[in-house]
Tab-separated table of N, CA, C and O in Angstrom:
chain	number	residue	atom	x	y	z
E	320	UNK	N	-16.316	-5.109	-2.984
E	320	UNK	CA	-15.608	-4.933	-4.267
E	320	UNK	C	-14.221	-4.444	-3.982
E	320	UNK	O	-13.894	-3.699	-3.211
E	321	UNK	N	-13.333	-4.963	-4.878
E	321	UNK	CA	-11.888	-4.599	-4.764
E	321	UNK	C	-11.590	-3.129	-5.138
E	321	UNK	O	-12.293	-2.514	-5.965
E	322	UNK	N	-10.604	-2.537	-4.459
E	322	UNK	CA	-10.071	-1.261	-4.805
E	322	UNK	C	-8.575	-1.376	-5.285
E	322	UNK	O	-7.947	-2.248	-4.905
E	323	UNK	N	-8.290	-0.520	-6.242
E	323	UNK	CA	-6.877	-0.522	-6.779
E	323	UNK	C	-6.128	0.564	-6.213
E	323	UNK	O	-6.600	1.632	-5.800
E	324	UNK	N	-4.794	0.352	-5.936
E	324	UNK	CA	-3.986	1.333	-5.375
E	324	UNK	C	-2.628	1.377	-6.016
E	324	UNK	O	-2.189	0.400	-6.656
E	325	UNK	N	-2.002	2.524	-5.892
E	325	UNK	CA	-0.568	2.719	-6.248
E	325	UNK	C	0.075	3.615	-5.290
E	325	UNK	O	-0.472	4.683	-4.913
E	326	UNK	N	1.221	3.201	-4.779
E	326	UNK	CA	1.921	3.977	-3.752
E	326	UNK	C	3.405	4.189	-4.273
E	326	UNK	O	4.041	3.241	-4.690
E	327	UNK	N	3.822	5.429	-4.206
E	327	UNK	CA	5.307	5.731	-4.599
E	327	UNK	C	5.906	6.451	-3.457
E	327	UNK	O	5.308	7.309	-2.835
E	328	UNK	N	7.210	6.307	-3.390
E	328	UNK	CA	7.978	6.965	-2.313
E	328	UNK	C	9.323	7.507	-2.975
E	328	UNK	O	9.660	7.011	-3.988
E	329	UNK	N	9.965	8.382	-2.258
E	329	UNK	CA	11.203	8.814	-2.786
E	329	UNK	C	12.455	8.016	-2.286
E	329	UNK	O	13.589	8.313	-2.570
E	330	UNK	N	12.184	6.949	-1.572
E	330	UNK	CA	13.208	5.964	-1.115
E	330	UNK	C	12.858	4.676	-1.610
E	330	UNK	O	12.410	4.532	-2.810
E	331	UNK	N	13.029	3.567	-0.760
E	331	UNK	CA	12.642	2.204	-1.246
E	331	UNK	C	11.428	1.830	-0.543
E	331	UNK	O	11.120	2.235	0.589
E	332	UNK	N	10.644	0.903	-1.220
E	332	UNK	CA	9.444	0.397	-0.628
E	332	UNK	C	9.320	-1.076	-0.811
E	332	UNK	O	9.844	-1.667	-1.865
E	333	UNK	N	8.744	-1.801	0.222
E	333	UNK	CA	8.634	-3.243	0.015
E	333	UNK	C	7.409	-3.747	0.897
E	333	UNK	O	7.039	-3.090	1.864
E	334	UNK	N	6.708	-4.838	0.412
E	334	UNK	CA	5.583	-5.206	1.228
E	334	UNK	C	6.012	-5.953	2.441
E	334	UNK	O	7.151	-6.483	2.566
E	335	UNK	N	5.202	-5.842	3.460
E	335	UNK	CA	5.450	-6.498	4.732
E	335	UNK	C	4.216	-7.423	5.065
E	335	UNK	O	3.158	-6.911	5.051
E	336	UNK	N	4.408	-8.714	5.329
E	336	UNK	CA	3.433	-9.604	5.627
E	336	UNK	C	2.303	-9.603	4.578
E	336	UNK	O	1.151	-9.485	5.018
E	337	UNK	N	2.576	-9.676	3.336
E	337	UNK	CA	1.570	-9.650	2.238
E	337	UNK	C	0.698	-10.845	2.240
E	337	UNK	O	1.174	-11.982	2.463
E	338	UNK	N	-0.644	-10.570	2.074
E	338	UNK	CA	-1.618	-11.594	1.957
E	338	UNK	C	-1.272	-12.221	0.601
E	338	UNK	O	-1.322	-11.610	-0.481
E	339	UNK	N	-1.139	-13.646	0.539
E	339	UNK	CA	-0.798	-14.209	-0.796
E	339	UNK	C	-1.977	-14.105	-1.772
E	339	UNK	O	-1.647	-14.176	-2.965
E	340	UNK	N	-3.218	-13.887	-1.341
E	340	UNK	CA	-4.282	-13.749	-2.294
E	340	UNK	C	-4.305	-12.352	-2.881
E	340	UNK	O	-4.957	-12.036	-3.883
E	341	UNK	N	-3.838	-11.366	-2.163
E	341	UNK	CA	-3.925	-9.946	-2.597
E	341	UNK	C	-2.401	-9.433	-2.552
E	341	UNK	O	-2.224	-8.299	-2.055
E	342	UNK	N	-1.525	-10.178	-3.106
E	342	UNK	CA	-0.083	-9.749	-3.098
E	342	UNK	C	0.112	-8.545	-4.030
E	342	UNK	O	-0.369	-8.574	-5.212
E	343	UNK	N	0.800	-7.486	-3.490
E	343	UNK	CA	1.057	-6.300	-4.357
E	343	UNK	C	2.080	-6.569	-5.435
E	343	UNK	O	2.872	-7.505	-5.303
E	344	UNK	N	2.091	-5.812	-6.410
E	344	UNK	CA	3.063	-5.891	-7.491
E	344	UNK	C	4.101	-4.829	-7.224
E	344	UNK	O	3.717	-3.582	-7.001
E	345	UNK	N	5.274	-5.185	-7.197
E	345	UNK	CA	6.374	-4.206	-7.020
E	345	UNK	C	6.740	-3.721	-8.337
E	345	UNK	O	7.281	-4.366	-9.134
E	346	UNK	N	6.376	-2.456	-8.648
E	346	UNK	CA	6.639	-1.865	-10.021
E	346	UNK	C	8.128	-1.494	-10.110
E	346	UNK	O	8.713	-1.679	-11.197
E	347	UNK	N	8.704	-0.909	-9.073
E	347	UNK	CA	10.106	-0.589	-9.012
E	347	UNK	C	10.491	-0.571	-7.626
E	347	UNK	O	9.658	-0.840	-6.645
E	348	UNK	N	11.720	-0.171	-7.278
E	348	UNK	CA	12.138	-0.105	-5.830
E	348	UNK	C	11.483	1.068	-5.147
E	348	UNK	O	11.522	1.194	-3.972
E	349	UNK	N	10.782	1.956	-5.989
E	349	UNK	CA	10.238	3.095	-5.363
E	349	UNK	C	8.660	3.133	-5.496
E	349	UNK	O	8.037	3.974	-4.978
E	350	UNK	N	8.054	2.013	-6.058
E	350	UNK	CA	6.587	2.007	-6.201
E	350	UNK	C	5.945	0.597	-6.166
E	350	UNK	O	6.588	-0.293	-6.573
E	351	UNK	N	4.858	0.493	-5.666
E	351	UNK	CA	4.011	-0.751	-5.669
E	351	UNK	C	2.596	-0.423	-6.099
E	351	UNK	O	2.103	0.711	-5.945
E	352	UNK	N	1.955	-1.388	-6.567
E	352	UNK	CA	0.542	-1.297	-7.031
E	352	UNK	C	-0.182	-2.630	-6.734
E	352	UNK	O	0.472	-3.638	-6.655
E	353	UNK	N	-1.443	-2.531	-6.609
E	353	UNK	CA	-2.145	-3.802	-6.387
E	353	UNK	C	-3.656	-3.578	-6.171
E	353	UNK	O	-4.152	-2.495	-6.484
E	354	UNK	N	-4.302	-4.623	-5.679
E	354	UNK	CA	-5.714	-4.593	-5.482
E	354	UNK	C	-6.043	-5.100	-4.077
E	354	UNK	O	-5.274	-6.101	-3.633
E	355	UNK	N	-6.983	-4.492	-3.366
E	355	UNK	CA	-7.361	-5.004	-2.097
E	355	UNK	C	-8.888	-4.944	-2.026
E	355	UNK	O	-9.477	-4.047	-2.429
E	356	UNK	N	-9.427	-6.048	-1.433
E	356	UNK	CA	-10.808	-6.174	-1.224
E	356	UNK	C	-11.175	-6.087	0.272
E	356	UNK	O	-12.021	-5.413	0.722
E	357	UNK	N	-10.467	-6.953	1.079
E	357	UNK	CA	-10.631	-6.918	2.530
E	357	UNK	C	-9.280	-7.010	3.159
E	357	UNK	O	-8.245	-7.371	2.580
E	358	UNK	N	-9.188	-6.759	4.464
E	358	UNK	CA	-7.960	-6.964	5.219
E	358	UNK	C	-7.068	-5.735	5.175
E	358	UNK	O	-7.434	-4.639	4.892
E	359	UNK	N	-5.847	-5.992	5.439
E	359	UNK	CA	-4.720	-4.962	5.612
E	359	UNK	C	-3.619	-5.335	4.765
E	359	UNK	O	-3.156	-6.473	4.728
E	360	UNK	N	-3.033	-4.364	4.100
E	360	UNK	CA	-1.680	-4.561	3.399
E	360	UNK	C	-0.722	-3.543	3.985
E	360	UNK	O	-1.082	-2.359	4.153
E	361	UNK	N	0.496	-3.984	4.330
E	361	UNK	CA	1.430	-3.147	5.034
E	361	UNK	C	2.655	-3.087	4.065
E	361	UNK	O	3.035	-4.100	3.431
E	362	UNK	N	3.254	-1.882	4.056
E	362	UNK	CA	4.492	-1.634	3.324
E	362	UNK	C	5.538	-0.919	4.224
E	362	UNK	O	5.114	-0.046	5.041
E	363	UNK	N	6.814	-1.231	4.072
E	363	UNK	CA	7.828	-0.609	4.784
E	363	UNK	C	8.486	0.226	3.674
E	363	UNK	O	8.758	-0.217	2.635
E	364	UNK	N	8.871	1.477	3.993
E	364	UNK	CA	9.457	2.419	3.089
E	364	UNK	C	10.515	3.318	3.709
E	364	UNK	O	10.335	3.609	4.868
E	365	UNK	N	11.477	3.804	2.949
E	365	UNK	CA	12.402	4.715	3.427
E	365	UNK	C	12.115	6.154	2.698
E	365	UNK	O	11.434	6.091	1.689
E	366	UNK	N	12.610	7.106	3.258
E	366	UNK	CA	12.382	8.407	2.659
E	366	UNK	C	10.984	8.957	2.967
E	366	UNK	O	10.306	8.610	3.967
E	367	UNK	N	10.399	9.733	2.090
E	367	UNK	CA	9.095	10.310	2.280
E	367	UNK	C	8.083	9.793	1.216
E	367	UNK	O	8.471	9.304	0.154
E	368	UNK	N	6.885	9.740	1.636
E	368	UNK	CA	5.751	9.321	0.739
E	368	UNK	C	5.665	10.336	-0.396
E	368	UNK	O	5.562	11.499	-0.114
E	369	UNK	N	5.699	9.855	-1.576
E	369	UNK	CA	5.571	10.747	-2.797
E	369	UNK	C	4.105	10.897	-3.332
E	369	UNK	O	3.666	11.914	-3.561
E	370	UNK	N	3.418	9.717	-3.357
E	370	UNK	CA	2.132	9.709	-3.893
E	370	UNK	C	1.358	8.478	-3.490
E	370	UNK	O	1.936	7.430	-3.450
E	371	UNK	N	0.115	8.619	-3.269
E	371	UNK	CA	-0.857	7.544	-3.123
E	371	UNK	C	-2.079	7.719	-4.046
E	371	UNK	O	-2.673	8.792	-3.939
E	372	UNK	N	-2.399	6.717	-4.875
E	372	UNK	CA	-3.578	6.787	-5.657
E	372	UNK	C	-4.456	5.578	-5.276
E	372	UNK	O	-4.017	4.460	-5.304
E	373	UNK	N	-5.648	5.835	-4.865
E	373	UNK	CA	-6.636	4.701	-4.490
E	373	UNK	C	-7.950	5.030	-5.304
E	373	UNK	O	-8.441	6.018	-5.268
E	374	UNK	N	-8.371	3.905	-6.054
E	374	UNK	CA	-9.596	3.971	-6.770
E	374	UNK	C	-10.495	2.850	-6.331
E	374	UNK	O	-10.064	1.747	-6.066
E	375	UNK	N	-11.797	3.084	-6.308
E	375	UNK	CA	-12.713	2.072	-5.964
E	375	UNK	C	-12.997	1.139	-7.151
E	375	UNK	O	-12.326	1.402	-8.163
E	376	UNK	N	-13.721	0.086	-7.091
E	376	UNK	CA	-14.000	-0.882	-8.105
E	376	UNK	C	-14.527	-0.215	-9.325
E	376	UNK	O	-14.337	-0.880	-10.385
E	377	UNK	N	-15.084	0.853	-9.220
E	377	UNK	CA	-15.688	1.519	-10.471
E	377	UNK	C	-14.746	2.608	-11.021
E	377	UNK	O	-15.053	3.280	-11.942
E	378	UNK	N	-13.594	2.825	-10.445
E	378	UNK	CA	-12.572	3.683	-11.025
E	378	UNK	C	-12.721	5.035	-10.376
E	378	UNK	O	-12.076	5.986	-10.891
E	379	UNK	N	-13.573	5.210	-9.330
E	379	UNK	CA	-13.762	6.562	-8.718
E	379	UNK	C	-12.578	6.833	-7.740
E	379	UNK	O	-12.353	5.906	-6.935
E	380	UNK	N	-12.070	8.028	-7.708
E	380	UNK	CA	-10.996	8.359	-6.714
E	380	UNK	C	-11.470	8.261	-5.269
E	380	UNK	O	-12.675	8.468	-4.979
E	381	UNK	N	-10.476	7.956	-4.433
E	381	UNK	CA	-10.759	7.791	-3.012
E	381	UNK	C	-11.486	8.947	-2.397
E	381	UNK	O	-12.422	8.802	-1.538
E	382	UNK	N	-11.166	10.147	-2.701
E	382	UNK	CA	-11.852	11.328	-2.095
E	382	UNK	C	-13.231	11.445	-2.484
E	382	UNK	O	-14.014	12.178	-1.809
E	383	UNK	N	-13.702	10.912	-3.571
E	383	UNK	CA	-15.053	11.004	-4.100
E	383	UNK	C	-15.906	9.816	-3.924
E	383	UNK	O	-17.075	9.713	-4.260
E	384	UNK	N	-15.387	8.734	-3.306
E	384	UNK	CA	-16.034	7.461	-3.174
E	384	UNK	C	-16.085	6.963	-1.603
E	384	UNK	O	-14.953	6.962	-1.107
E	385	UNK	N	-17.182	6.590	-1.134
E	385	UNK	CA	-17.240	6.118	0.201
E	385	UNK	C	-16.807	4.657	0.325
E	385	UNK	O	-16.604	4.081	1.373
E	386	UNK	N	-16.528	4.025	-0.830
E	386	UNK	CA	-16.110	2.547	-0.711
E	386	UNK	C	-14.754	2.266	-1.094
E	386	UNK	O	-14.396	1.163	-1.473
E	387	UNK	N	-13.841	3.223	-0.919
E	387	UNK	CA	-12.416	3.016	-1.009
E	387	UNK	C	-11.746	2.782	0.338
E	387	UNK	O	-12.268	3.212	1.360
E	388	UNK	N	-10.673	2.073	0.412
E	388	UNK	CA	-10.047	1.748	1.727
E	388	UNK	C	-9.340	2.972	2.362
E	388	UNK	O	-9.017	3.964	1.658
E	389	UNK	N	-9.155	2.978	3.597
E	389	UNK	CA	-8.475	3.965	4.368
E	389	UNK	C	-6.927	3.648	4.215
E	389	UNK	O	-6.440	2.529	4.154
E	390	UNK	N	-6.089	4.791	4.218
E	390	UNK	CA	-4.727	4.665	4.146
E	390	UNK	C	-4.158	5.355	5.354
E	390	UNK	O	-4.446	6.498	5.654
E	391	UNK	N	-3.358	4.500	6.136
E	391	UNK	CA	-2.670	5.010	7.298
E	391	UNK	C	-1.223	5.067	7.088
E	391	UNK	O	-0.595	4.013	6.581
E	392	UNK	N	-0.583	6.119	7.481
E	392	UNK	CA	0.956	6.145	7.338
E	392	UNK	C	1.593	6.503	8.688
E	392	UNK	O	1.148	7.477	9.396
E	393	UNK	N	2.467	5.669	9.041
E	393	UNK	CA	3.242	5.858	10.322
E	393	UNK	C	4.694	6.100	9.981
E	393	UNK	O	5.400	5.227	9.453
E	394	UNK	N	5.099	7.247	10.343
E	394	UNK	CA	6.489	7.660	10.168
E	394	UNK	C	7.365	7.390	11.436
E	394	UNK	O	6.749	7.449	12.451
E	395	UNK	N	8.519	6.992	11.234
E	395	UNK	CA	9.403	6.846	12.426
E	395	UNK	C	9.152	5.504	13.185
E	395	UNK	O	9.620	5.383	14.318
E	396	UNK	N	8.551	4.569	12.523
E	396	UNK	CA	8.373	3.234	13.105
E	396	UNK	C	9.658	2.449	12.979
E	396	UNK	O	10.305	2.397	11.923
E	397	UNK	N	10.168	1.930	14.121
E	397	UNK	CA	11.497	1.230	14.050
E	397	UNK	C	11.389	-0.046	13.111
E	397	UNK	O	10.312	-0.670	13.058
E	398	UNK	N	12.500	-0.344	12.499
E	398	UNK	CA	12.549	-1.500	11.608
E	398	UNK	C	12.375	-2.822	12.436
E	398	UNK	O	12.910	-2.885	13.589
E	399	UNK	N	11.730	-3.805	11.875
E	399	UNK	CA	11.550	-5.115	12.570
E	399	UNK	C	12.692	-5.945	12.177
E	399	UNK	O	12.961	-6.095	10.993
E	400	UNK	N	13.427	-6.456	13.118
E	400	UNK	CA	14.624	-7.313	12.764
E	400	UNK	C	14.217	-8.768	13.073
E	400	UNK	O	13.679	-9.107	14.029
E	401	UNK	N	14.638	-9.639	12.171
E	401	UNK	CA	14.372	-11.055	12.352
E	401	UNK	C	15.429	-11.627	13.266
E	401	UNK	O	16.704	-11.613	12.970
E	402	UNK	N	14.961	-12.136	14.367
E	402	UNK	CA	15.957	-12.584	15.399
E	402	UNK	C	16.181	-14.187	15.315
E	402	UNK	O	16.575	-14.830	16.174
E	403	UNK	N	15.947	-14.777	14.123
E	403	UNK	CA	16.072	-16.211	13.998
E	403	UNK	C	17.490	-16.617	13.515
E	403	UNK	O	18.255	-15.793	13.103
């Protein structure tokens, strides 16, 4: 079952290698939201992470539901540059 998420940062955020079937919605330059059922969605952002909300298919918050996705945050990852 799909889970809904919203991520906001105090800098800029953008999707990286988005799956076309589960493409996130960019709400503003500081926030994205979307739905994920399987796989991985990656985002690149500047600044600090401000907020992450993840709800399972039934609307239950991540901390209270075993069926919500895991969220991993890596700070200090170098930017990928396109060498083409």
